[in-house]
mmCIF file with all atom_site columns, C-alpha atoms in Angstrom:
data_model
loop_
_atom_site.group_PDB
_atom_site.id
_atom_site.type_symbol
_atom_site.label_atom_id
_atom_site.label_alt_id
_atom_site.label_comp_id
_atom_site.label_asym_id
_atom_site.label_entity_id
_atom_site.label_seq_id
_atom_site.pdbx_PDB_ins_code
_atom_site.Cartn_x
_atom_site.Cartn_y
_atom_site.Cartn_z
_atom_site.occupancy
_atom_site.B_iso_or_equiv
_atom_site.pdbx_formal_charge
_atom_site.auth_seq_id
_atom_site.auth_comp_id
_atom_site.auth_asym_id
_atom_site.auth_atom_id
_atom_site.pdbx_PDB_model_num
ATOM 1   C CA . UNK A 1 1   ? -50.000 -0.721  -44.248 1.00 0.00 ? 711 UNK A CA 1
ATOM 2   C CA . UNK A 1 2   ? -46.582 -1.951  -43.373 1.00 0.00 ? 712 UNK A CA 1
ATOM 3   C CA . UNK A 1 3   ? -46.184 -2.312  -39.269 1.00 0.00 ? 713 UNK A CA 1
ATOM 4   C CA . UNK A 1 4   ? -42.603 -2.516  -38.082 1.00 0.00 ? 714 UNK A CA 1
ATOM 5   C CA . UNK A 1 5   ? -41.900 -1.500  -35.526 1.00 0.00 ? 715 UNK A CA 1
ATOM 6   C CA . UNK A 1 6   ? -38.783 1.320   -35.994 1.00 0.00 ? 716 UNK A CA 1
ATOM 7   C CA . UNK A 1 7   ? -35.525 0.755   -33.910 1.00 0.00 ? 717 UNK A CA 1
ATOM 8   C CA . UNK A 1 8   ? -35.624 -2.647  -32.732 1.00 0.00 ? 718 UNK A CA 1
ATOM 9   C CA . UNK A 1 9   ? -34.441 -3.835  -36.326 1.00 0.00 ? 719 UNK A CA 1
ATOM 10  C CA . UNK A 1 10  ? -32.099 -1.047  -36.741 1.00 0.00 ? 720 UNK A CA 1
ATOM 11  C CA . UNK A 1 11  ? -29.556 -2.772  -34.354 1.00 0.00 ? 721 UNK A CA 1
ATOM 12  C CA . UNK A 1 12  ? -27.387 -5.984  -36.058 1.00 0.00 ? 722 UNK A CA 1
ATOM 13  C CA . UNK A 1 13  ? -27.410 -9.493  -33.796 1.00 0.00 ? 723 UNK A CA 1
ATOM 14  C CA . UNK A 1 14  ? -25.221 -12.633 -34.769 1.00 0.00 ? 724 UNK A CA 1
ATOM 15  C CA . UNK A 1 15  ? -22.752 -12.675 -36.826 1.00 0.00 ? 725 UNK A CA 1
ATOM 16  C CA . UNK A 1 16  ? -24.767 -9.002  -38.524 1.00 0.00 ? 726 UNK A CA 1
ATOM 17  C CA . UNK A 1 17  ? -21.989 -7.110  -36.170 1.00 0.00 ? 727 UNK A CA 1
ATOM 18  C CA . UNK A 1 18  ? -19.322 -7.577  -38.349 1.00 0.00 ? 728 UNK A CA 1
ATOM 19  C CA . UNK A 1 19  ? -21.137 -6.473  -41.326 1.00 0.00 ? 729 UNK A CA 1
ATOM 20  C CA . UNK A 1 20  ? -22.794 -3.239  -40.092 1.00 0.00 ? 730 UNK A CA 1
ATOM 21  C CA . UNK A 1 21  ? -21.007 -0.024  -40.595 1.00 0.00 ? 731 UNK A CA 1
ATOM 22  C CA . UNK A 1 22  ? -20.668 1.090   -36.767 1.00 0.00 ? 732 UNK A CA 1
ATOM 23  C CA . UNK A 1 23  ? -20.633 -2.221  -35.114 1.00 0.00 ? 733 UNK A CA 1
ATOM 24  C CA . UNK A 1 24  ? -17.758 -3.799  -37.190 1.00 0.00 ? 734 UNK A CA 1
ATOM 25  C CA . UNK A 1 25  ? -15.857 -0.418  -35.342 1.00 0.00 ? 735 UNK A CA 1
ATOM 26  C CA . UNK A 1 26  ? -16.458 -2.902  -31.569 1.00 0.00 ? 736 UNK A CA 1
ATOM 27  C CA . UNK A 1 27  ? -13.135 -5.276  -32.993 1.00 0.00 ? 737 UNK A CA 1
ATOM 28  C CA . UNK A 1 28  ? -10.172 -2.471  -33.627 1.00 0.00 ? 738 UNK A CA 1
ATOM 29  C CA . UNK A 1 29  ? -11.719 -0.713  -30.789 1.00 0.00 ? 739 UNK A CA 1
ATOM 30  C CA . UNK A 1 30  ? -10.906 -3.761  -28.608 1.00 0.00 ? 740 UNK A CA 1
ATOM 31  C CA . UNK A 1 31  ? -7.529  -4.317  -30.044 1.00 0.00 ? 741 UNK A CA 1
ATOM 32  C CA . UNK A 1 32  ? -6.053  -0.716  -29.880 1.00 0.00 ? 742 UNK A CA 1
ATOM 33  C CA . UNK A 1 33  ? -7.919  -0.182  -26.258 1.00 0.00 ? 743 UNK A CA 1
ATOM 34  C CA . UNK A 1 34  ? -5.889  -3.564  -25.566 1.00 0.00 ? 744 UNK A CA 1
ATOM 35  C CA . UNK A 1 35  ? -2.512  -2.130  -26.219 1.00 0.00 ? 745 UNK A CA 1
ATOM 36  C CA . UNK A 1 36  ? -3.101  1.268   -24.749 1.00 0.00 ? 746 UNK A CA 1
ATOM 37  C CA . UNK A 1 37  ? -3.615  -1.608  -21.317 1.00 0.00 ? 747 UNK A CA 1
ATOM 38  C CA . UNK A 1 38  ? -1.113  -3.213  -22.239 1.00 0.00 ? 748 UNK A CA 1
ATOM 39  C CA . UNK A 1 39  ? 1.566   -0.416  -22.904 1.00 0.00 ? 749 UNK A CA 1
ATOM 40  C CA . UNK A 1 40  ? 0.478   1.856   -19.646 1.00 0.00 ? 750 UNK A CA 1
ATOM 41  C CA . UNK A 1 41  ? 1.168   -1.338  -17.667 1.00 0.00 ? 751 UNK A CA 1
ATOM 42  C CA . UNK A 1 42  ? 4.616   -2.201  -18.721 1.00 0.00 ? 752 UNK A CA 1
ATOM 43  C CA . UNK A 1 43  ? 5.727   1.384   -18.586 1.00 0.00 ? 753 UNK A CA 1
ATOM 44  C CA . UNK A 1 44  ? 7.808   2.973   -15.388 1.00 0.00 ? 754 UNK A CA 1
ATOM 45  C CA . UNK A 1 45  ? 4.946   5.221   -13.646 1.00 0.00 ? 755 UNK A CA 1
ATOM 46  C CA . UNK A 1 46  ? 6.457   8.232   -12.073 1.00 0.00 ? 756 UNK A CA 1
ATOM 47  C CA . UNK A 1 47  ? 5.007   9.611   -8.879  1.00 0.00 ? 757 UNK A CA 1
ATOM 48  C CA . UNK A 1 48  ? 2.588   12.763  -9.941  1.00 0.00 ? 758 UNK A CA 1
ATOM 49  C CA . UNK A 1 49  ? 1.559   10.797  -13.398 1.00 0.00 ? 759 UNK A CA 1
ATOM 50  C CA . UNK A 1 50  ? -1.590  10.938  -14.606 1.00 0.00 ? 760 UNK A CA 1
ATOM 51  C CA . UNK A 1 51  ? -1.363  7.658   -16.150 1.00 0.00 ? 761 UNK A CA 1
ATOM 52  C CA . UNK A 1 52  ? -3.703  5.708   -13.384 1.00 0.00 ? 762 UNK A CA 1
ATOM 53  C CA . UNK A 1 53  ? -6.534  7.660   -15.360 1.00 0.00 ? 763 UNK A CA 1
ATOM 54  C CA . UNK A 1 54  ? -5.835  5.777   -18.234 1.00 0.00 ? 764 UNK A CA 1
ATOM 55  C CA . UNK A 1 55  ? -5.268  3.096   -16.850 1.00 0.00 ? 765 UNK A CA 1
ATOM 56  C CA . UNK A 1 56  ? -9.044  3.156   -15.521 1.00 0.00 ? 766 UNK A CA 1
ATOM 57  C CA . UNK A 1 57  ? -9.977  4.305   -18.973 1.00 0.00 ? 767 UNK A CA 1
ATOM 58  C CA . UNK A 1 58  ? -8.021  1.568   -21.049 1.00 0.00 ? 768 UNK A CA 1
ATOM 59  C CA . UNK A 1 59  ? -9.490  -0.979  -18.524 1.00 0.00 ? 769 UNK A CA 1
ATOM 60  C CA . UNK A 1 60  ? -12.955 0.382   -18.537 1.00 0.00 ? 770 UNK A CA 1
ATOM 61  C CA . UNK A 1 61  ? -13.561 0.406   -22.129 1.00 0.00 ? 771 UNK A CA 1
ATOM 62  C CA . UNK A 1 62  ? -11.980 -2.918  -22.701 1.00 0.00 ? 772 UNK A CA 1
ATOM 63  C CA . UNK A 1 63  ? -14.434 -4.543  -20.584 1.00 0.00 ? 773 UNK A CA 1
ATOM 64  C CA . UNK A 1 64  ? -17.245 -2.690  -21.343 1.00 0.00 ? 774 UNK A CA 1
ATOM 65  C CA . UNK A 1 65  ? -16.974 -2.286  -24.864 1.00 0.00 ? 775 UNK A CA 1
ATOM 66  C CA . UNK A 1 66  ? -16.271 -6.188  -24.909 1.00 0.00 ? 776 UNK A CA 1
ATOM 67  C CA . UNK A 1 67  ? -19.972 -6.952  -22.493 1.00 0.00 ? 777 UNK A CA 1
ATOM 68  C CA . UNK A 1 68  ? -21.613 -4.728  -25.143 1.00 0.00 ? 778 UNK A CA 1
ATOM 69  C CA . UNK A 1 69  ? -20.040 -6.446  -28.225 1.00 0.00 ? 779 UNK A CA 1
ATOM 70  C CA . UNK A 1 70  ? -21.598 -10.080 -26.518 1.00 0.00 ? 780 UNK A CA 1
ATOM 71  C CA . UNK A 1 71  ? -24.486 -8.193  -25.982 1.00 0.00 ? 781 UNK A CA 1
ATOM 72  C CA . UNK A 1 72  ? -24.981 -7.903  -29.627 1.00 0.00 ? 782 UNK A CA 1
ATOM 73  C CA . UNK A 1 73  ? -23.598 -10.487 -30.140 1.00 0.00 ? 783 UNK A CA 1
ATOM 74  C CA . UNK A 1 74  ? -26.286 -12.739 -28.439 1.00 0.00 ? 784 UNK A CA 1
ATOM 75  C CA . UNK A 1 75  ? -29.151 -10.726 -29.765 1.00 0.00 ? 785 UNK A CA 1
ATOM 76  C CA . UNK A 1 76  ? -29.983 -9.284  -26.407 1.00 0.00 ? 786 UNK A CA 1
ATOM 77  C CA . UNK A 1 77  ? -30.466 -5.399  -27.941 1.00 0.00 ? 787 UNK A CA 1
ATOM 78  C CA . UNK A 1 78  ? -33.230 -6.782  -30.124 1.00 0.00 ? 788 UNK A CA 1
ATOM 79  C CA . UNK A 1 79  ? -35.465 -6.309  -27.403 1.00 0.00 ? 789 UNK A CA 1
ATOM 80  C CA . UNK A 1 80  ? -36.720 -2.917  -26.621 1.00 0.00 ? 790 UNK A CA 1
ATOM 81  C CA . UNK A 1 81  ? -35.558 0.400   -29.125 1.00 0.00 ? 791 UNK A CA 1
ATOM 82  C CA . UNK A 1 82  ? -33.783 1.809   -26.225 1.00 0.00 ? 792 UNK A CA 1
ATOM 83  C CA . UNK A 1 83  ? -30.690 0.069   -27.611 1.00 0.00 ? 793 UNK A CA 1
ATOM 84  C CA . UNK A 1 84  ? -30.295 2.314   -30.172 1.00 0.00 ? 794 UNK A CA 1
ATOM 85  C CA . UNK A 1 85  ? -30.286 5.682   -28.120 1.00 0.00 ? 795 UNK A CA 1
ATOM 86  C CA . UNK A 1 86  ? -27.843 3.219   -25.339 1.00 0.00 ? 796 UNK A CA 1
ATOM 87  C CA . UNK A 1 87  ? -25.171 2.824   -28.056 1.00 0.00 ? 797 UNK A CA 1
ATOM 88  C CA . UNK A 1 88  ? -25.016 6.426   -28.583 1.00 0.00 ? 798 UNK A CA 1
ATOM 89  C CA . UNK A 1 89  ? -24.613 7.266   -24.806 1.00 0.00 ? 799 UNK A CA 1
ATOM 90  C CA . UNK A 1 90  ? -21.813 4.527   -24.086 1.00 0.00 ? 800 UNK A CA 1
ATOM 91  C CA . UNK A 1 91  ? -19.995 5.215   -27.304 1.00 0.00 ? 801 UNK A CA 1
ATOM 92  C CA . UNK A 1 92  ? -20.303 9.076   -26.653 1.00 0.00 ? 802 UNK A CA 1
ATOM 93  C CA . UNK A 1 93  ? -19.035 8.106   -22.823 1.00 0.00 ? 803 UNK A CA 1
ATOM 94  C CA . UNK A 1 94  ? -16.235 6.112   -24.369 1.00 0.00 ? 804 UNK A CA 1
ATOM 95  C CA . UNK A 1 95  ? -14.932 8.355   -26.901 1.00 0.00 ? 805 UNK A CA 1
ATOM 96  C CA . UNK A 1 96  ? -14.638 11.471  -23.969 1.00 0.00 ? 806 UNK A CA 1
ATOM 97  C CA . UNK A 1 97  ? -13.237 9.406   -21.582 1.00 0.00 ? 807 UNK A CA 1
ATOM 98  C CA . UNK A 1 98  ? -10.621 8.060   -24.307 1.00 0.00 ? 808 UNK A CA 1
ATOM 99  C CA . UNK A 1 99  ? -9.750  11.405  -25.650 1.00 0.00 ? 809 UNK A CA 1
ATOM 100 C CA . UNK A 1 100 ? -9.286  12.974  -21.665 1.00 0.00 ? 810 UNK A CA 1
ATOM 101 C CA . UNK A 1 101 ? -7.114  9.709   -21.231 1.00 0.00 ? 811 UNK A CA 1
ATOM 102 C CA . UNK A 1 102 ? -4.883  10.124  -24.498 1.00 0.00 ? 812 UNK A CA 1
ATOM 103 C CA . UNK A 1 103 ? -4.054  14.328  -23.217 1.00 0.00 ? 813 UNK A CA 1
ATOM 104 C CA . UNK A 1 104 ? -3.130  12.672  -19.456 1.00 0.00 ? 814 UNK A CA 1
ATOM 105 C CA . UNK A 1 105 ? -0.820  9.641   -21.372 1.00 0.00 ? 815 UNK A CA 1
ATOM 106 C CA . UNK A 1 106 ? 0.122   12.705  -24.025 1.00 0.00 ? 816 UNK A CA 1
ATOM 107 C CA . UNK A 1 107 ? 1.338   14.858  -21.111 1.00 0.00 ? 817 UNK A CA 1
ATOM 108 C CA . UNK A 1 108 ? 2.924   12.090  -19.204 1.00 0.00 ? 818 UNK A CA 1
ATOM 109 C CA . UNK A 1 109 ? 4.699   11.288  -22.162 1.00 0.00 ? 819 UNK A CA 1
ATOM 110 C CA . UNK A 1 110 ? 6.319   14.579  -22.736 1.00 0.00 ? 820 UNK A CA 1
ATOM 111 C CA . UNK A 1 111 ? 7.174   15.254  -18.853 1.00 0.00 ? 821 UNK A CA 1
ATOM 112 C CA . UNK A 1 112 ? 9.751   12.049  -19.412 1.00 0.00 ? 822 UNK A CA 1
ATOM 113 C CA . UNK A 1 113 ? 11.377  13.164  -22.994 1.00 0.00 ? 823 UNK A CA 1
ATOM 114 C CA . UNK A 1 114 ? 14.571  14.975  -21.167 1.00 0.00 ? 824 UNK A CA 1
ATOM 115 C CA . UNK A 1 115 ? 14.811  11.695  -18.872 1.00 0.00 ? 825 UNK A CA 1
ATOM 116 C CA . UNK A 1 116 ? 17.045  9.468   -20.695 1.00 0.00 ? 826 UNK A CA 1
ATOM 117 C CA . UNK A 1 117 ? 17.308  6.797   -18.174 1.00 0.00 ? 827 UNK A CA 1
ATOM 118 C CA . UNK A 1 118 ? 13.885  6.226   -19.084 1.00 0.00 ? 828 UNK A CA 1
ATOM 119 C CA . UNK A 1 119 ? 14.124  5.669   -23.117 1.00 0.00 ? 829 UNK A CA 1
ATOM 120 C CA . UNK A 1 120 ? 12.439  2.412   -23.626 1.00 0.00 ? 830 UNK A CA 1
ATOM 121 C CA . UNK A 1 121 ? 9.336   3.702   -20.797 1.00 0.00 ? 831 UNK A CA 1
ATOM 122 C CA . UNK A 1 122 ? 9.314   6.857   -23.578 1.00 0.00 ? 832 UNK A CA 1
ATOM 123 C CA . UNK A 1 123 ? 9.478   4.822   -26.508 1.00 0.00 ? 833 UNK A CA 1
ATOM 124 C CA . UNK A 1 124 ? 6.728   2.454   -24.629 1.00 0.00 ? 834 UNK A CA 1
ATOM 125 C CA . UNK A 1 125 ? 4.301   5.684   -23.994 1.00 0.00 ? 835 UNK A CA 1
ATOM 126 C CA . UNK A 1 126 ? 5.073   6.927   -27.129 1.00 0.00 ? 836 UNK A CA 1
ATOM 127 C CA . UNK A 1 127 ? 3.598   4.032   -28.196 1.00 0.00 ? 837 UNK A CA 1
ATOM 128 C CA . UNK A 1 128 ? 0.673   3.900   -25.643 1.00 0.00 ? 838 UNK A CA 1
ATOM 129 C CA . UNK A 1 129 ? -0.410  7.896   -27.114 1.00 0.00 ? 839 UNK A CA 1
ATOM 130 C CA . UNK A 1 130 ? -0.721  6.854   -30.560 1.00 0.00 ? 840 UNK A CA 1
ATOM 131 C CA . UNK A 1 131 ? -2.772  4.094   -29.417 1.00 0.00 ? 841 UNK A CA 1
ATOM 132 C CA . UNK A 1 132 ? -4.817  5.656   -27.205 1.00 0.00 ? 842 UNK A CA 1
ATOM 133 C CA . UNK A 1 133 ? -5.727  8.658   -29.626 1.00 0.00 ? 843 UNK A CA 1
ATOM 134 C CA . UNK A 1 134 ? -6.347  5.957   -32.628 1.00 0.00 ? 844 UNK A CA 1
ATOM 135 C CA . UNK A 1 135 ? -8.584  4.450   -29.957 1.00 0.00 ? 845 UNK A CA 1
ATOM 136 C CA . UNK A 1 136 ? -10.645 7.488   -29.598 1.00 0.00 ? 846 UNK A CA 1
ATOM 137 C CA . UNK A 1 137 ? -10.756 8.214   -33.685 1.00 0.00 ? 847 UNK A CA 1
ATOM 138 C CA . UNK A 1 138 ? -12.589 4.654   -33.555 1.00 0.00 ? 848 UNK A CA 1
ATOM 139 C CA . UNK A 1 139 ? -15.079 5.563   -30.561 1.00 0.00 ? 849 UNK A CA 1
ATOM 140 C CA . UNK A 1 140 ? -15.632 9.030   -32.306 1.00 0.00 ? 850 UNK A CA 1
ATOM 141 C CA . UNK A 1 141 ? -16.401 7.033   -35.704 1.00 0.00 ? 851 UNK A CA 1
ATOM 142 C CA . UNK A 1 142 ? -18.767 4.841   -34.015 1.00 0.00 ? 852 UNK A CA 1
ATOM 143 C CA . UNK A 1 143 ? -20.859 7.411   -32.083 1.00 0.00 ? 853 UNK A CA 1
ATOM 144 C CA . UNK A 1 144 ? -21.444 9.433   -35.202 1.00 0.00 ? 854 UNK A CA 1
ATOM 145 C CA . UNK A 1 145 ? -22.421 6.431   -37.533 1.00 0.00 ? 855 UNK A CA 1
ATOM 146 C CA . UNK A 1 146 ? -24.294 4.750   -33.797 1.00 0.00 ? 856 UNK A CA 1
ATOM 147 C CA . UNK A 1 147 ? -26.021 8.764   -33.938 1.00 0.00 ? 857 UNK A CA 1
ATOM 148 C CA . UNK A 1 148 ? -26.673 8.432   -37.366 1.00 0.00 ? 858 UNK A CA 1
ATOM 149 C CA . UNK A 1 149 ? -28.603 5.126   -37.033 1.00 0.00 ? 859 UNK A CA 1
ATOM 150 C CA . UNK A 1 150 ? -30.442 6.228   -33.889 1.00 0.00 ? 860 UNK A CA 1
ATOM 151 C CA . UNK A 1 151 ? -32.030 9.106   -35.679 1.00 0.00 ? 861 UNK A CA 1
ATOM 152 C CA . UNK A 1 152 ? -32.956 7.452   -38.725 1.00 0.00 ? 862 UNK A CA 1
ATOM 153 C CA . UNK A 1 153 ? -34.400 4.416   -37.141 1.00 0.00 ? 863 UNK A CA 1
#
């Protein structure tokens, strides 16, 4: 009779993150959660803007998603199945807060179209939106296939 024990091997360590289906989501992620920092903090923040929110957001999941990609990375969810059902609550986390964030930046975004002092601080949230929601597409890709994984492990 085979004995494995189910979940701990469901989860990729080493260089496995780049070849499994939800964890080789962790690099875009990273990169388009980047430039939604990046863009938010060069733009021209009006008083009563809700971009401080995704500011936090952008900020949060950069840092967070990054400690859970060297988490992986180092093998450290390898030891206890919990990891499985951890990835599904951070990624599910991740991919609300992202999608409140991209409606704030969406909304901030519109509020400065008739402002045309402002047209490169448009152009830059303009720019900061698309990011942002291709951000949460990725999060909402990797919860279902990380939800996927924790139910069949």
């Amino acid at each position: 009779m085979d004995s494995t024990t189910p979940g701990i091997s469901a989860l990729p360590s080493g260089l496995g993150v780049f070849t499994t289906l939800p964890d080789i989501f962790f690099i875009p992620e990273l990169v388009f959660g980047g430039l939604v920092w990046i863009l938010v903090a060069s733009t021209k923040v009006l008083l009563a803007n809700p971009q401080g929110w995704v500011m936090f957001v952008s900020v949060f999941c950069f840092v967070f998603t990054f400690l859970w990609f060297l988490l992986f990375m180092i093998g450290v969810n390898q030891s206890s199945p919990v990891w499985s059902s951890l990835d599904v609550a951070y990624h599910g986390i991740a991919a609300l807060f992202y999608l409140s964030a991209s409606v704030a930046q969406s909304s901030a975004t519109i509020a400065l179209q008739d402002n045309s002092s402002t047209f490169k601080s448009y152009q830059e949230d303009i720019a900061a939106v698309v990011c942002s929601y291709i951000a949460t597409l990725l999060y909402v890709i990797h919860v279902m296939f990380s939800a996927f994984r924790w139910k069949t492990s």
